[in-house]
mmCIF file with all atom_site columns, C-alpha atoms in Angstrom:
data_model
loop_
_atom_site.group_PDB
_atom_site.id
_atom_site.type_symbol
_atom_site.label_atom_id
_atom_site.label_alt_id
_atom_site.label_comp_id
_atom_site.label_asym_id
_atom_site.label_entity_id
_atom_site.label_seq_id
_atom_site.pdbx_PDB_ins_code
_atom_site.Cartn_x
_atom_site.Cartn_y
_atom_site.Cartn_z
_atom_site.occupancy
_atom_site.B_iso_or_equiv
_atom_site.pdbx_formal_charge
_atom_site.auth_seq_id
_atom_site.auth_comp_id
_atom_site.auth_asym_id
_atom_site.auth_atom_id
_atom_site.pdbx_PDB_model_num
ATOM 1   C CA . UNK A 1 1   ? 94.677  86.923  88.781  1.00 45.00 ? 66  UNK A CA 1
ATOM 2   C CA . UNK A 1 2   ? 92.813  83.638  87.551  1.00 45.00 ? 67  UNK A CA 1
ATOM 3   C CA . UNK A 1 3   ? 89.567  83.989  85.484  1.00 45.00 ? 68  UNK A CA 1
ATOM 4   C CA . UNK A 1 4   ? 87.616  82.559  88.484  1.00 46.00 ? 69  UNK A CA 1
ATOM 5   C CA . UNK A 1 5   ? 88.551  86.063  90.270  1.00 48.00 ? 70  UNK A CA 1
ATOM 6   C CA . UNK A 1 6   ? 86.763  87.731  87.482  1.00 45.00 ? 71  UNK A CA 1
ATOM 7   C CA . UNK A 1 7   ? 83.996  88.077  89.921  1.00 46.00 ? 72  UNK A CA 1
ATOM 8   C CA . UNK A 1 8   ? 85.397  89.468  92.800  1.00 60.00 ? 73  UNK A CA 1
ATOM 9   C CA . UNK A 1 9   ? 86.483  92.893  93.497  1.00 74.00 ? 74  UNK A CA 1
ATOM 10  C CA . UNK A 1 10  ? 89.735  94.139  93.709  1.00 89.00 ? 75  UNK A CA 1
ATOM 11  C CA . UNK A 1 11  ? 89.762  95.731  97.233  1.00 93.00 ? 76  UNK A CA 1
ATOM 12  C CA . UNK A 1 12  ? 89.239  99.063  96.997  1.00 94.00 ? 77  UNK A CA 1
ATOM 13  C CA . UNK A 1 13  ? 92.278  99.915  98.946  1.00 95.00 ? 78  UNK A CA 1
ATOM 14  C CA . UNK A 1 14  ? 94.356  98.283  96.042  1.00 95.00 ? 79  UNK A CA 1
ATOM 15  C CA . UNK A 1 15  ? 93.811  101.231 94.479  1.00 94.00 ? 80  UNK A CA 1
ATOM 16  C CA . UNK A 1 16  ? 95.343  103.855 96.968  1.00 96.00 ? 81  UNK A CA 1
ATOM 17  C CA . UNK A 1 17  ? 98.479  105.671 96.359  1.00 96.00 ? 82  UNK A CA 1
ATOM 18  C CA . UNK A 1 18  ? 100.675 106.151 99.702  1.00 96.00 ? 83  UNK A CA 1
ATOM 19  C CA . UNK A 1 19  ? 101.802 109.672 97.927  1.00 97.00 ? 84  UNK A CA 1
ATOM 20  C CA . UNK A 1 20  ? 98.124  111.176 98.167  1.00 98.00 ? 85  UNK A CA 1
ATOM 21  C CA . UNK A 1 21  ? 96.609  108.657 100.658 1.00 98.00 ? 86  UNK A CA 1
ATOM 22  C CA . UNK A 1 22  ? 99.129  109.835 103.220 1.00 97.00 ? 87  UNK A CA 1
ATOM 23  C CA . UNK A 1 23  ? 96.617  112.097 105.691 1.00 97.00 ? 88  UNK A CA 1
ATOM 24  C CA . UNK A 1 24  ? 98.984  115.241 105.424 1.00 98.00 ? 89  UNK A CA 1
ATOM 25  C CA . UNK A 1 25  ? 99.513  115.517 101.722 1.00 98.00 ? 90  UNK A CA 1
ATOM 26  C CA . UNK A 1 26  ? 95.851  114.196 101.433 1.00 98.00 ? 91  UNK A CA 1
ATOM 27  C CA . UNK A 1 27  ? 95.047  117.284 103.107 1.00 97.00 ? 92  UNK A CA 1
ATOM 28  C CA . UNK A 1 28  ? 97.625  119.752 101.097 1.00 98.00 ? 93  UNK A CA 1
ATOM 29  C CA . UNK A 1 29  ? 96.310  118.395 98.032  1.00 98.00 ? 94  UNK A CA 1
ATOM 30  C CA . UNK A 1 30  ? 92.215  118.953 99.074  1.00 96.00 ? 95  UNK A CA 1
ATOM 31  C CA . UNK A 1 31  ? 93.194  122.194 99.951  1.00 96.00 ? 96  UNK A CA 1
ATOM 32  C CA . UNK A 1 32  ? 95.073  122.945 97.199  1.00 96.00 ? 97  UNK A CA 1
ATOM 33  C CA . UNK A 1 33  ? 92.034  121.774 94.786  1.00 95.00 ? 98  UNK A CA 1
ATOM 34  C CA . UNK A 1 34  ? 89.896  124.490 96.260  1.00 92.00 ? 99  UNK A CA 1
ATOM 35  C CA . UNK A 1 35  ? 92.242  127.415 95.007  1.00 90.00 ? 100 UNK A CA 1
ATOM 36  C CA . UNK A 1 36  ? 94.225  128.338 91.899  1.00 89.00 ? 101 UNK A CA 1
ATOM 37  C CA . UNK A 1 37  ? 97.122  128.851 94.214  1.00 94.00 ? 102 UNK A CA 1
ATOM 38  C CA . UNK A 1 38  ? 97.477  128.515 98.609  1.00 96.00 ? 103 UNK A CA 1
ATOM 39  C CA . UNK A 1 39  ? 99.988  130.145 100.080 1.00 96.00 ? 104 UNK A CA 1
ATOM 40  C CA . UNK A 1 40  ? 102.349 128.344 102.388 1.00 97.00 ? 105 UNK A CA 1
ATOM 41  C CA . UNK A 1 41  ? 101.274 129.934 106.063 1.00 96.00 ? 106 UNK A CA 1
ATOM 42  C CA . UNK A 1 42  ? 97.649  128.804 104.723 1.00 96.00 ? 107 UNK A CA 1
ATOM 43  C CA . UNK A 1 43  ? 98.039  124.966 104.590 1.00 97.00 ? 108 UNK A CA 1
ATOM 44  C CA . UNK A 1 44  ? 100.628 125.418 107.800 1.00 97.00 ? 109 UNK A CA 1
ATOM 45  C CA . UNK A 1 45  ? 97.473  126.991 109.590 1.00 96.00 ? 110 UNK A CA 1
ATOM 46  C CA . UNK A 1 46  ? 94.726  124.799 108.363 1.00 96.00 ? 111 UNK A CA 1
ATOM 47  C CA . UNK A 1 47  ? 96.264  121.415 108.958 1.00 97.00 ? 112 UNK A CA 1
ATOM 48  C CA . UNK A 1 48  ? 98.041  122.582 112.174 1.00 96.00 ? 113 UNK A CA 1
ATOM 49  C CA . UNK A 1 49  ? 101.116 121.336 110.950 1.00 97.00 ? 114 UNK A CA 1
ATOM 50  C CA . UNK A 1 50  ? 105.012 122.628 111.608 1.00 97.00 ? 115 UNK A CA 1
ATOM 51  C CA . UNK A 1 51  ? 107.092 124.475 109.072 1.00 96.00 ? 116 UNK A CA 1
ATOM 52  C CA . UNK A 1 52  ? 109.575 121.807 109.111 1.00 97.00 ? 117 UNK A CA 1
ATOM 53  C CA . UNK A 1 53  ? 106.215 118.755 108.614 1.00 97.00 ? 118 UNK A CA 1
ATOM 54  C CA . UNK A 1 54  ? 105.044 120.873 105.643 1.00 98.00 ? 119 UNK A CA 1
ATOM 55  C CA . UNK A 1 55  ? 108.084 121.295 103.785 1.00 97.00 ? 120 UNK A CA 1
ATOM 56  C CA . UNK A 1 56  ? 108.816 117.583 104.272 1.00 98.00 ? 121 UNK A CA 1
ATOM 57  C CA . UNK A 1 57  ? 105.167 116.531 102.395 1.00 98.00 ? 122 UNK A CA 1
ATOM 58  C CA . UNK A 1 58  ? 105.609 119.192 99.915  1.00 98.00 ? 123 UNK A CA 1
ATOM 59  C CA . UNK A 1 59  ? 108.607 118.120 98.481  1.00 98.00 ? 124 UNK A CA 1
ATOM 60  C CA . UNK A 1 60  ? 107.323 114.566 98.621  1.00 98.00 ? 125 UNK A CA 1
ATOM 61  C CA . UNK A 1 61  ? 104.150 116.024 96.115  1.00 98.00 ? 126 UNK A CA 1
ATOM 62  C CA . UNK A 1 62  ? 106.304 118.346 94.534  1.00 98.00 ? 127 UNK A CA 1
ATOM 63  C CA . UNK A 1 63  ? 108.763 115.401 93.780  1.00 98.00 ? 128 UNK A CA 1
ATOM 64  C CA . UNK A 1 64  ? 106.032 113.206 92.083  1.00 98.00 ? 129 UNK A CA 1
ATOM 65  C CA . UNK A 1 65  ? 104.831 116.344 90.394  1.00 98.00 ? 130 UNK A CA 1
ATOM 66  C CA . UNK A 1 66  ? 101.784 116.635 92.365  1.00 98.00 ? 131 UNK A CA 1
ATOM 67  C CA . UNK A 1 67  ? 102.003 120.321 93.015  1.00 98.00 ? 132 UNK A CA 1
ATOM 68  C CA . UNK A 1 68  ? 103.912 123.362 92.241  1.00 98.00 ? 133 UNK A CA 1
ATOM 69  C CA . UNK A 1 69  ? 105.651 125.490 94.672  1.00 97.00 ? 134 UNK A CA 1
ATOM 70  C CA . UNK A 1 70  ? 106.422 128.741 93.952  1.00 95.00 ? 135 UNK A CA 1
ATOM 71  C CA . UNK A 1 71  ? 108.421 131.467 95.578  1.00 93.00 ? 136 UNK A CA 1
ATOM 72  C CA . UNK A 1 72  ? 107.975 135.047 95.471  1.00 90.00 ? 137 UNK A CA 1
ATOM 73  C CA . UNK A 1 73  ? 106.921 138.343 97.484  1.00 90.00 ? 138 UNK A CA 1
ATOM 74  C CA . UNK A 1 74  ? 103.763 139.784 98.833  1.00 85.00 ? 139 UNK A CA 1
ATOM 75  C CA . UNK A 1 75  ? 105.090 142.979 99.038  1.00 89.00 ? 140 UNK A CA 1
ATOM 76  C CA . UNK A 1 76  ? 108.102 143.161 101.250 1.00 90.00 ? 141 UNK A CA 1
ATOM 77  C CA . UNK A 1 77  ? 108.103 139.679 102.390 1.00 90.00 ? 142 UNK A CA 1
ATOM 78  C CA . UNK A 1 78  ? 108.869 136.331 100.895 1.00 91.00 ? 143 UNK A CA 1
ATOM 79  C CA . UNK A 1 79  ? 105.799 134.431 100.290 1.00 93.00 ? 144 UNK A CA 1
ATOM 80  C CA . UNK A 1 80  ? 105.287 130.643 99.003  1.00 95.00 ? 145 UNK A CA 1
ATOM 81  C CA . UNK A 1 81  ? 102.504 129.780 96.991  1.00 96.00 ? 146 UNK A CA 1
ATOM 82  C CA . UNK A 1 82  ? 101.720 125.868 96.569  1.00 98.00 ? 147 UNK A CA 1
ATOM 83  C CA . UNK A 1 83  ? 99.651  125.050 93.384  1.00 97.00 ? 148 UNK A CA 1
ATOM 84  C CA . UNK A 1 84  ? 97.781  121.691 92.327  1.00 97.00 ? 149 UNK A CA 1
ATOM 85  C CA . UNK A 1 85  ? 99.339  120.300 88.782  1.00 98.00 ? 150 UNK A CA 1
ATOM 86  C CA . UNK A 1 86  ? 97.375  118.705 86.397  1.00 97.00 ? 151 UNK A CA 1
ATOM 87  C CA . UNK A 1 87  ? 98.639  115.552 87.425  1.00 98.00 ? 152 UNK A CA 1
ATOM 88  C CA . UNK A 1 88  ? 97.781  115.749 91.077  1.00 98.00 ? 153 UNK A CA 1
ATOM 89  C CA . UNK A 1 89  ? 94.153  116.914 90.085  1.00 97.00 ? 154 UNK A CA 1
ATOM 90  C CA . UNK A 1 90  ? 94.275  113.597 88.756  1.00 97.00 ? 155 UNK A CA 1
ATOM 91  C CA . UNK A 1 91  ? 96.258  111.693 91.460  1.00 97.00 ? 156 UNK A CA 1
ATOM 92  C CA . UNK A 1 92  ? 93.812  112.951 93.600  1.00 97.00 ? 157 UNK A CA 1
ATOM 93  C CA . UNK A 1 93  ? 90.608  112.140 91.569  1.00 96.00 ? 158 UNK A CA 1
ATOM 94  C CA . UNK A 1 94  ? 91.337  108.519 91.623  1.00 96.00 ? 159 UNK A CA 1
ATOM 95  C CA . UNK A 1 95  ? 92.041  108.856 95.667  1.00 97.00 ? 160 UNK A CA 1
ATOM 96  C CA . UNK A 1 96  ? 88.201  110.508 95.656  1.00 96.00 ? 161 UNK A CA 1
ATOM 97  C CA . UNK A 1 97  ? 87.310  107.463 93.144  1.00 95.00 ? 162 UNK A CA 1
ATOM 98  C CA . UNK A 1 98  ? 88.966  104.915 95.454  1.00 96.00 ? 163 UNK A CA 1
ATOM 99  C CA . UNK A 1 99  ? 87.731  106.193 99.084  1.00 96.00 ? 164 UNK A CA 1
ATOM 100 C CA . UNK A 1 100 ? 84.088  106.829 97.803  1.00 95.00 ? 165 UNK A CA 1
ATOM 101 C CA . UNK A 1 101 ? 84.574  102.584 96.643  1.00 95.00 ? 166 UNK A CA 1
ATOM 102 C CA . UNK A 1 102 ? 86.169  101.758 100.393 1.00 95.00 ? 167 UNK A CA 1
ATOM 103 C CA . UNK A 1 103 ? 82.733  103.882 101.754 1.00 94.00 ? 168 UNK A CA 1
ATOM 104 C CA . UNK A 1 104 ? 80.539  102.239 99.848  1.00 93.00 ? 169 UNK A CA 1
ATOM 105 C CA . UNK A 1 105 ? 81.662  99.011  100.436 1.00 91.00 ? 170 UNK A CA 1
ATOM 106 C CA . UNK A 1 106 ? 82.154  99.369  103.996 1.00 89.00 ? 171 UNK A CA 1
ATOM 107 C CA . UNK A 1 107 ? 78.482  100.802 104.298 1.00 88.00 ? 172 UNK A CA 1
ATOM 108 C CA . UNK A 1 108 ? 76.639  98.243  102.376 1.00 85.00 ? 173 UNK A CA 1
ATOM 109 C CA . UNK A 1 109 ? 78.756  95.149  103.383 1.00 72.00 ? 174 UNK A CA 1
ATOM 110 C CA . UNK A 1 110 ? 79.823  96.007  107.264 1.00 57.00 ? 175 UNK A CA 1
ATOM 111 C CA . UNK A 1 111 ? 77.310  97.238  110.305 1.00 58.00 ? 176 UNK A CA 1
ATOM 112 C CA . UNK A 1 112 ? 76.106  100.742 110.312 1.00 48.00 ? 177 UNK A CA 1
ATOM 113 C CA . UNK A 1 113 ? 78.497  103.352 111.575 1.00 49.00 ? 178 UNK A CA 1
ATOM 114 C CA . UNK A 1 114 ? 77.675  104.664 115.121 1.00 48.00 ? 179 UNK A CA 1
ATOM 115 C CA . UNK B 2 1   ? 91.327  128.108 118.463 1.00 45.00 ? 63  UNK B CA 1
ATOM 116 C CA . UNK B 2 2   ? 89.986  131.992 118.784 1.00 45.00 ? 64  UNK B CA 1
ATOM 117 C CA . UNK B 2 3   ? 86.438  132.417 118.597 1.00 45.00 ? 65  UNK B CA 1
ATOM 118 C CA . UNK B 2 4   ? 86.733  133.909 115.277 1.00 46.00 ? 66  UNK B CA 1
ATOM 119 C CA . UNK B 2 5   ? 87.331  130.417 114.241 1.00 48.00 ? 67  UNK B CA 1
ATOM 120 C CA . UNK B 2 6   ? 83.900  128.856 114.944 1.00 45.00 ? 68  UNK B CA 1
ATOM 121 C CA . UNK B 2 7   ? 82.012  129.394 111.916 1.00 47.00 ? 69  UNK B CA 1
ATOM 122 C CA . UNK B 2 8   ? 85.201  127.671 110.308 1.00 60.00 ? 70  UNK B CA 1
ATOM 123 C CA . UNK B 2 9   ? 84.900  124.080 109.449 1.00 75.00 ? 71  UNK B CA 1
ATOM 124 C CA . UNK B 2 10  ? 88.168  122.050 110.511 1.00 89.00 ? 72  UNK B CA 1
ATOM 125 C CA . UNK B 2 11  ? 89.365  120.562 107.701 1.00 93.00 ? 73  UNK B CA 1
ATOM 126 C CA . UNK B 2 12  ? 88.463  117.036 107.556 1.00 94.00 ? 74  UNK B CA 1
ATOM 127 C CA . UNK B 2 13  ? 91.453  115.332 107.262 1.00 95.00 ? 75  UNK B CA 1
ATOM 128 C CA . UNK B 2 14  ? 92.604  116.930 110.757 1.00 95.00 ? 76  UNK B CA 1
ATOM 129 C CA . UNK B 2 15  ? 90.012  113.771 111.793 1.00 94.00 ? 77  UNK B CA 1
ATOM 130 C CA . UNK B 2 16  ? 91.881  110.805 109.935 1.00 96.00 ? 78  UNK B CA 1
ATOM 131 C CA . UNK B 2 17  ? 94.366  108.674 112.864 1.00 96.00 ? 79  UNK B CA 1
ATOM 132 C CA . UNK B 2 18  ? 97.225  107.601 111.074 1.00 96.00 ? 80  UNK B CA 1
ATOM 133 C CA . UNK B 2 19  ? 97.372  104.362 112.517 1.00 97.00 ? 81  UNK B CA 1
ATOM 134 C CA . UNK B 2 20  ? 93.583  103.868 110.420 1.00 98.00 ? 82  UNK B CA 1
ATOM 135 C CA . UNK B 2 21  ? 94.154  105.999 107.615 1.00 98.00 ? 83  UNK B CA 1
ATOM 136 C CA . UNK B 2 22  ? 97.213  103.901 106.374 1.00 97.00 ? 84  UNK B CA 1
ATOM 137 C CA . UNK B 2 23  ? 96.592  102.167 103.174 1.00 97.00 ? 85  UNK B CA 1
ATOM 138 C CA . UNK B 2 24  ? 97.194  99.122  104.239 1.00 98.00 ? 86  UNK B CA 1
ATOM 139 C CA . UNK B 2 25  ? 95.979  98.802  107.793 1.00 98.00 ? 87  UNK B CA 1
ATOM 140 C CA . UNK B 2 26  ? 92.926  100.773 106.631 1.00 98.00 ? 88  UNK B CA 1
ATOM 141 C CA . UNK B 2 27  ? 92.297  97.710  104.585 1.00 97.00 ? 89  UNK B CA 1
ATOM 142 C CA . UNK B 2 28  ? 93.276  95.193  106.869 1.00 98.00 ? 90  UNK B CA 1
ATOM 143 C CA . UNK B 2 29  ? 90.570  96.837  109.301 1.00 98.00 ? 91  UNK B CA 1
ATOM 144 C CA . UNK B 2 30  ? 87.931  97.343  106.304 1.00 96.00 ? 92  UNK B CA 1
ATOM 145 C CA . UNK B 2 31  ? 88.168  93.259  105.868 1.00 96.00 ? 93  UNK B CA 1
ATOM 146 C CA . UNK B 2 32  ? 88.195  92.518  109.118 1.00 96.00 ? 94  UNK B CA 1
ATOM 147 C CA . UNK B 2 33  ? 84.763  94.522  109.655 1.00 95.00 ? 95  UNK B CA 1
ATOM 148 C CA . UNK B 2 34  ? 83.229  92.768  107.494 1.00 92.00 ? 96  UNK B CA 1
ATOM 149 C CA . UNK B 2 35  ? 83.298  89.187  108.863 1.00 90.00 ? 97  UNK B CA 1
ATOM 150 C CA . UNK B 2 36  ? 83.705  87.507  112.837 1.00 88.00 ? 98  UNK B CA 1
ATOM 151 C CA . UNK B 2 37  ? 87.350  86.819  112.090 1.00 94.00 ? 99  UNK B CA 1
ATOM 152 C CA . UNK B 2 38  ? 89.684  87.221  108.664 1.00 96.00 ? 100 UNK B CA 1
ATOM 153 C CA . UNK B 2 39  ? 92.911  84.744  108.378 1.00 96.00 ? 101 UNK B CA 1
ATOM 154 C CA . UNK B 2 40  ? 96.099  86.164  107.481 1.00 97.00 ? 102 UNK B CA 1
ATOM 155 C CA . UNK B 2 41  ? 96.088  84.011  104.359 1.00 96.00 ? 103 UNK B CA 1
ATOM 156 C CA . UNK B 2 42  ? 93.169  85.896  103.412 1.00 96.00 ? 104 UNK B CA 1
ATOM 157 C CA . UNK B 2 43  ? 94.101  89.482  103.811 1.00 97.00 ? 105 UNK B CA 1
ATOM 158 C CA . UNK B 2 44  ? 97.522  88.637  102.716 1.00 97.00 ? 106 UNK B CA 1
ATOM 159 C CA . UNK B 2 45  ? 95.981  87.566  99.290  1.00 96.00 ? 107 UNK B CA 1
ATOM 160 C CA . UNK B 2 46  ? 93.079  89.799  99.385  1.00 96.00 ? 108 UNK B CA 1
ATOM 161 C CA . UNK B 2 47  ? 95.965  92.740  99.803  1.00 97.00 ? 109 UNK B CA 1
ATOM 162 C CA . UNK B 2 48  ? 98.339  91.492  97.781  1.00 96.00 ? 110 UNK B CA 1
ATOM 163 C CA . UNK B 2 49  ? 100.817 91.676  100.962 1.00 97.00 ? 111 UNK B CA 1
ATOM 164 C CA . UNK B 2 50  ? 104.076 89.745  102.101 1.00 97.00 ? 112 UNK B CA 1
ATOM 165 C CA . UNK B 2 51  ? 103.866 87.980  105.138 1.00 96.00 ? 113 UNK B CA 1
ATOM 166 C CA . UNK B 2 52  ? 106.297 90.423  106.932 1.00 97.00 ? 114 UNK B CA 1
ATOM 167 C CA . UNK B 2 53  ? 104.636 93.550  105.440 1.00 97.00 ? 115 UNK B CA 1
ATOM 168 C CA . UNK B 2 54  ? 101.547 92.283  106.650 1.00 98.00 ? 116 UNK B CA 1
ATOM 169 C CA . UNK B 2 55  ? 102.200 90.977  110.145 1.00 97.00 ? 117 UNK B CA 1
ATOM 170 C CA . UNK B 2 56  ? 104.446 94.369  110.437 1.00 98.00 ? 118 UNK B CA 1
ATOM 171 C CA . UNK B 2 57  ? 101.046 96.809  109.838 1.00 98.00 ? 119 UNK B CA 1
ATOM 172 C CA . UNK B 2 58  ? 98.644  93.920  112.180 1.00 98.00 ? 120 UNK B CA 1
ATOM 173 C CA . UNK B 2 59  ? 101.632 93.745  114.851 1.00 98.00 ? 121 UNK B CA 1
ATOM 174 C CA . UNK B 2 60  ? 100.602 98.354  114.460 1.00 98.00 ? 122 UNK B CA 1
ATOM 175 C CA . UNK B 2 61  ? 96.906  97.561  114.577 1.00 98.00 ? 123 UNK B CA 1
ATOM 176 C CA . UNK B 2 62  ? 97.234  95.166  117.647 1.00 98.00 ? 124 UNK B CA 1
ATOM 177 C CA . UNK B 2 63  ? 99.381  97.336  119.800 1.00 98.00 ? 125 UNK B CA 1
ATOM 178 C CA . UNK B 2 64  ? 96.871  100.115 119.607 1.00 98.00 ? 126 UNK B CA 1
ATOM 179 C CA . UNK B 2 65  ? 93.994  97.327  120.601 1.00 98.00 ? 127 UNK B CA 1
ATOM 180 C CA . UNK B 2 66  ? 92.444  97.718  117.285 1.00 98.00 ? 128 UNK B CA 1
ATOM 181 C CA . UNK B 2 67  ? 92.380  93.806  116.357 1.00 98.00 ? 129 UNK B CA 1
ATOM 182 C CA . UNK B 2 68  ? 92.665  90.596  118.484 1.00 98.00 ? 130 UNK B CA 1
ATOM 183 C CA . UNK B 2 69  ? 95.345  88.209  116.525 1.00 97.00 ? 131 UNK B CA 1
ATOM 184 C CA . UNK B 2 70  ? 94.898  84.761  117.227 1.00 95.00 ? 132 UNK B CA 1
ATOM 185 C CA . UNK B 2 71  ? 96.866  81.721  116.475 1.00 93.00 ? 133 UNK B CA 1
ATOM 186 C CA . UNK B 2 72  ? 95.404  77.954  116.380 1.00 90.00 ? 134 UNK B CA 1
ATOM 187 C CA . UNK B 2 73  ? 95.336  74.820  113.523 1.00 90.00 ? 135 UNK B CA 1
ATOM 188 C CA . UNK B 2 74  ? 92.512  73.954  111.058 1.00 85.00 ? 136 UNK B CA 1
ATOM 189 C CA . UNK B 2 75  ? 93.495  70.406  111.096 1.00 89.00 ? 137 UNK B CA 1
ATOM 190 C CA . UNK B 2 76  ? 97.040  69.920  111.494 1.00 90.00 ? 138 UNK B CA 1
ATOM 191 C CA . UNK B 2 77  ? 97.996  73.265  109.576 1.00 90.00 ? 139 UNK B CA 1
ATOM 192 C CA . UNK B 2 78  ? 98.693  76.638  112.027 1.00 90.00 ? 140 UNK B CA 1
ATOM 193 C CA . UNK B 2 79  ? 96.155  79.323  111.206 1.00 93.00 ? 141 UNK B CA 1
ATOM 194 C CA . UNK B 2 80  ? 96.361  83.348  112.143 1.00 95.00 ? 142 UNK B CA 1
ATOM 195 C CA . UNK B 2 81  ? 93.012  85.285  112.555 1.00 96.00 ? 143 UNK B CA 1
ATOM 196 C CA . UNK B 2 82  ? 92.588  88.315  112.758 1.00 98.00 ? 144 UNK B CA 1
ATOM 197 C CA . UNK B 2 83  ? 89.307  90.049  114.917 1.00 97.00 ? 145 UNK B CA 1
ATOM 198 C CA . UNK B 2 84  ? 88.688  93.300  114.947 1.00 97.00 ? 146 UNK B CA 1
ATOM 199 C CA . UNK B 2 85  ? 87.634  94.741  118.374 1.00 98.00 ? 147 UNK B CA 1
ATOM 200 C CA . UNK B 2 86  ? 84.952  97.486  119.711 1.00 97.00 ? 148 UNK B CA 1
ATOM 201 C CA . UNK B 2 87  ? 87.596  99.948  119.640 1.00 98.00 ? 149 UNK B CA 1
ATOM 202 C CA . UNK B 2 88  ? 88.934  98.888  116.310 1.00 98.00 ? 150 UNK B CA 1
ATOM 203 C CA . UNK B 2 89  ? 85.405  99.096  115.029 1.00 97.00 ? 151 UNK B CA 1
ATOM 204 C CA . UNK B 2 90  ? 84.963  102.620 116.765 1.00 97.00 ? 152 UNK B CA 1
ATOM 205 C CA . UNK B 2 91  ? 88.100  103.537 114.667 1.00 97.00 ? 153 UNK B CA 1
ATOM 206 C CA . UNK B 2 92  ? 87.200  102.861 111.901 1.00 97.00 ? 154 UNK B CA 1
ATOM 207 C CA . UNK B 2 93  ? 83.600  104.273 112.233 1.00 96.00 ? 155 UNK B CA 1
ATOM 208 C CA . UNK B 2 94  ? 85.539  107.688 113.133 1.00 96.00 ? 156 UNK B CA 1
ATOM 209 C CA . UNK B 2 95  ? 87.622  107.371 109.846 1.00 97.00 ? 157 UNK B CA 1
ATOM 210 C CA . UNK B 2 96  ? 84.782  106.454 108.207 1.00 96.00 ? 158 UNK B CA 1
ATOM 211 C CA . UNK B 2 97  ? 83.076  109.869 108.724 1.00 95.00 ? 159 UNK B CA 1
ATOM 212 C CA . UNK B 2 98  ? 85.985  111.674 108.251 1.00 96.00 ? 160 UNK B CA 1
ATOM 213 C CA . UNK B 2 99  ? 86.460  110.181 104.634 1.00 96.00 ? 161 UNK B CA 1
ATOM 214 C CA . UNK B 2 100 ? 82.802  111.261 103.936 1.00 95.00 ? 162 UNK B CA 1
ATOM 215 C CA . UNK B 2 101 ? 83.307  114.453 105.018 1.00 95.00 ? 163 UNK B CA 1
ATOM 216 C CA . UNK B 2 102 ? 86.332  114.667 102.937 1.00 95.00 ? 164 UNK B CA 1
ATOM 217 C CA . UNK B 2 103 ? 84.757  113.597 99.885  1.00 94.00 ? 165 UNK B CA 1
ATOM 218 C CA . UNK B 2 104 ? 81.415  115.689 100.400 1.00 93.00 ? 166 UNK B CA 1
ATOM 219 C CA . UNK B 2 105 ? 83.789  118.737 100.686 1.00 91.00 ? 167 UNK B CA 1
ATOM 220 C CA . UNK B 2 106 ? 86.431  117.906 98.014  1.00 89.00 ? 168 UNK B CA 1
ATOM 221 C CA . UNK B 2 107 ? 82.685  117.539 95.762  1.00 88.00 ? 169 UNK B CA 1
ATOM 222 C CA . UNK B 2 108 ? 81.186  120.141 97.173  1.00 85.00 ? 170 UNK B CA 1
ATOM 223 C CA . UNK B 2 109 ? 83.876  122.776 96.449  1.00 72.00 ? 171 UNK B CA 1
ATOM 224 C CA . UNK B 2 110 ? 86.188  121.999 93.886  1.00 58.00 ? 172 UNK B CA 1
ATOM 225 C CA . UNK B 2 111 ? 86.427  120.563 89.960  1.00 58.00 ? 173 UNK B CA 1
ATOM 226 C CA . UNK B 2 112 ? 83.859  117.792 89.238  1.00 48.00 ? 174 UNK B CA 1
ATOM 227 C CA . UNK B 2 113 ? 86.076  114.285 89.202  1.00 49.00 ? 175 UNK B CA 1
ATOM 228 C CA . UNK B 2 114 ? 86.271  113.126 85.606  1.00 48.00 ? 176 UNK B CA 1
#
């Protein structure tokens, strides 16, 4: 970037990460801030998603260290619990950081929202 | 949805379209809000895209009748631009709302962001 850019803004979608922007792992991880741990059916539930679409965005957080997944019982039957990781507090902080820029911008720069 | 469910807020990101929410269109539309017309010159720069990643996510946007993409010269040079349409605006009016919701909740109930 040239010094005459100094002035302008990066867009604020610049700084979005796919991993977290993505609207089902956005979700999993917003859901996941709001608990120390959220079991499996949970997430499946509140995002109306299929066993097989969960698992798919969970490994992709659980592969960037995002979250945690654990596997256990609840009594007699087999239970997963998903937890947030330090680094996907983070991760998702700067996706909070980076949307409330993209709002801001698009509410003082564009026309009013209907 | 049972009745039980009404006093339960949907979670927000069940509101986010994929075809706004990407990254990258999301940003193509958030430009193109904010002026009559955008060239592809522009939001290539402004995005930091490749031509073919870019006219890949506007060929996306156009299909669904969120932006107009037209093709003349300034001068002798061919020029792209890019116009967003009423629907395209309504999109992205509906995402919009469904970020703020998102970050109002993800405030509202979990960590502070540091």
């Amino acid at each position: 970037m040239s010094l005459a850019d100094d002035t302008e803004e990066r867009h604020p979608t610049l700084a979005l990460d796919d991993t977290v922007h993505q609207r089902v792992r956005l979700g999993i991880l917003a859901i996941a801030r709001e608990a120390e741990s959220v079991e499996f059916a949970f997430l499946k539930q509140e995002l109306g998603l299929t066993d097989g679409n969960l698992s798919r965005h969970l490994k992709v957080l659980e592969d960037s260290g995002l979250v945690a997944v654990h596997k256990g019982y609840a009594g007699r039957r087999p239970r997963t619990w998903v937890v947030l990781t330090p680094a996907g507090a983070q991760a998702l902080d700067r996706e909070l950081r980076a949307l409330r820029a993209l709002v801001h911008r698009l509410e003082s720069a564009g026309p009013p929202p209907t």
